[in-house]
Amino acid sequence: MRIFLAIFFFAVATMTTEEVHAQRFAERWEIRFGNRAYEQGDFDRSVMNFSRALEREPESFAAAFNLGNALYREERFDEAAQIFGHLAHESGETPERIAESHYNAGNALVGQQQLRAALEEYKNSLRVNPNDMDAKFNLAYVKKLLEENEDEEQEQEQEQEQNEDHAEGGGGEGGGEDEQEEEQQERPAGMTEAEAQQMLDAMQAQEDRTQQKVDENERRATTSRSRRNW
């Protein structure tokens, strides 16, 4: 990184004042075009514009930050996380920009299912800006996801142990009869097969609605403020 910066500043030093102004002007125009494409939902085009702006001005926070947003929208979470992580930890920007970078890095890490790393980024964002309600919400949400994952892993381990114990105890013959008896016990007395199926369908519909709410909350957690462009 130091070699790159040295080469960059040497190149700028050899430019005329007019060339430097022209380069910065071109960078601003690329950012403007990129923002327009972003607002229109053309994220592929906005990635191209912001990348060009960054080529013209490698130290441009706006170009890098907006490029991270566009990459996030294209679900290129790994690239977005790298950009936001660099801006948060190495850019030396203002506290507001550093907090925003930590926050968006967290969102990109959630997109990669790297929940523990995302948790740390939200914490870092709140250390800089303790009043950020979106960061607080996302922090709580990711904590809940981690707890649910741990509970699920414990349940799977317990189920596996029970299955192993059952296998050691010997299932032997007659397993099919046991399964039939279990199915009969699950169906309430006096209920026809059609009624039982109807009840199962209703339960599945309720589960689908619950999952839809979870998905909506997850989208909220991973996209809050990701549209903020500088």
mmCIF file of N, CA and C in Angstrom, residues 1-9 58-59 86 90-91:
data_model
loop_
_atom_site.group_PDB
_atom_site.id
_atom_site.type_symbol
_atom_site.label_atom_id
_atom_site.label_comp_id
_atom_site.label_asym_id
_atom_site.label_seq_id
_atom_site.Cartn_x
_atom_site.Cartn_y
_atom_site.Cartn_z
ATOM 1 N N MET A 1 0.833 -1.206 0.000
ATOM 2 C CA MET A 1 0.000 0.000 0.000
ATOM 3 C C MET A 1 0.865 1.251 0.000
ATOM 4 N N ARG A 2 1.992 1.269 0.752
ATOM 5 C CA ARG A 2 2.856 2.438 0.789
ATOM 6 C C ARG A 2 3.501 2.682 -0.569
ATOM 7 N N ILE A 3 3.887 1.597 -1.253
ATOM 8 C CA ILE A 3 4.490 1.738 -2.583
ATOM 9 C C ILE A 3 3.486 2.336 -3.554
ATOM 10 N N PHE A 4 2.235 1.846 -3.462
ATOM 11 C CA PHE A 4 1.192 2.352 -4.356
ATOM 12 C C PHE A 4 0.974 3.842 -4.142
ATOM 13 N N LEU A 5 0.877 4.244 -2.869
ATOM 14 C CA LEU A 5 0.639 5.653 -2.566
ATOM 15 C C LEU A 5 1.815 6.518 -3.022
ATOM 16 N N ALA A 6 3.018 5.991 -2.855
ATOM 17 C CA ALA A 6 4.190 6.757 -3.274
ATOM 18 C C ALA A 6 4.179 6.984 -4.776
ATOM 19 N N ILE A 7 3.841 5.948 -5.516
ATOM 20 C CA ILE A 7 3.773 6.072 -6.972
ATOM 21 C C ILE A 7 2.678 7.052 -7.368
ATOM 22 N N PHE A 8 1.537 6.967 -6.661
ATOM 23 C CA PHE A 8 0.411 7.847 -6.991
ATOM 24 C C PHE A 8 0.779 9.315 -6.774
ATOM 25 N N PHE A 9 1.352 9.611 -5.618
ATOM 26 C CA PHE A 9 1.677 11.008 -5.327
ATOM 27 C C PHE A 9 2.793 11.524 -6.236
ATOM 28 N N PRO A 58 -7.707 7.589 -6.675
ATOM 29 C CA PRO A 58 -7.684 6.421 -5.779
ATOM 30 C C PRO A 58 -7.977 6.741 -4.320
ATOM 31 N N GLU A 59 -7.800 7.993 -3.904
ATOM 32 C CA GLU A 59 -8.046 8.359 -2.515
ATOM 33 C C GLU A 59 -9.449 8.917 -2.294
ATOM 34 N N HIS A 86 -11.843 -1.571 4.539
ATOM 35 C CA HIS A 86 -10.688 -0.703 4.313
ATOM 36 C C HIS A 86 -11.016 0.740 4.703
ATOM 37 N N GLU A 90 -8.741 1.986 7.673
ATOM 38 C CA GLU A 90 -7.494 2.536 7.157
ATOM 39 C C GLU A 90 -7.634 3.866 6.425
ATOM 40 N N SER A 91 -8.827 4.383 6.312
ATOM 41 C CA SER A 91 -9.001 5.587 5.501
ATOM 42 C C SER A 91 -8.636 6.864 6.253
#
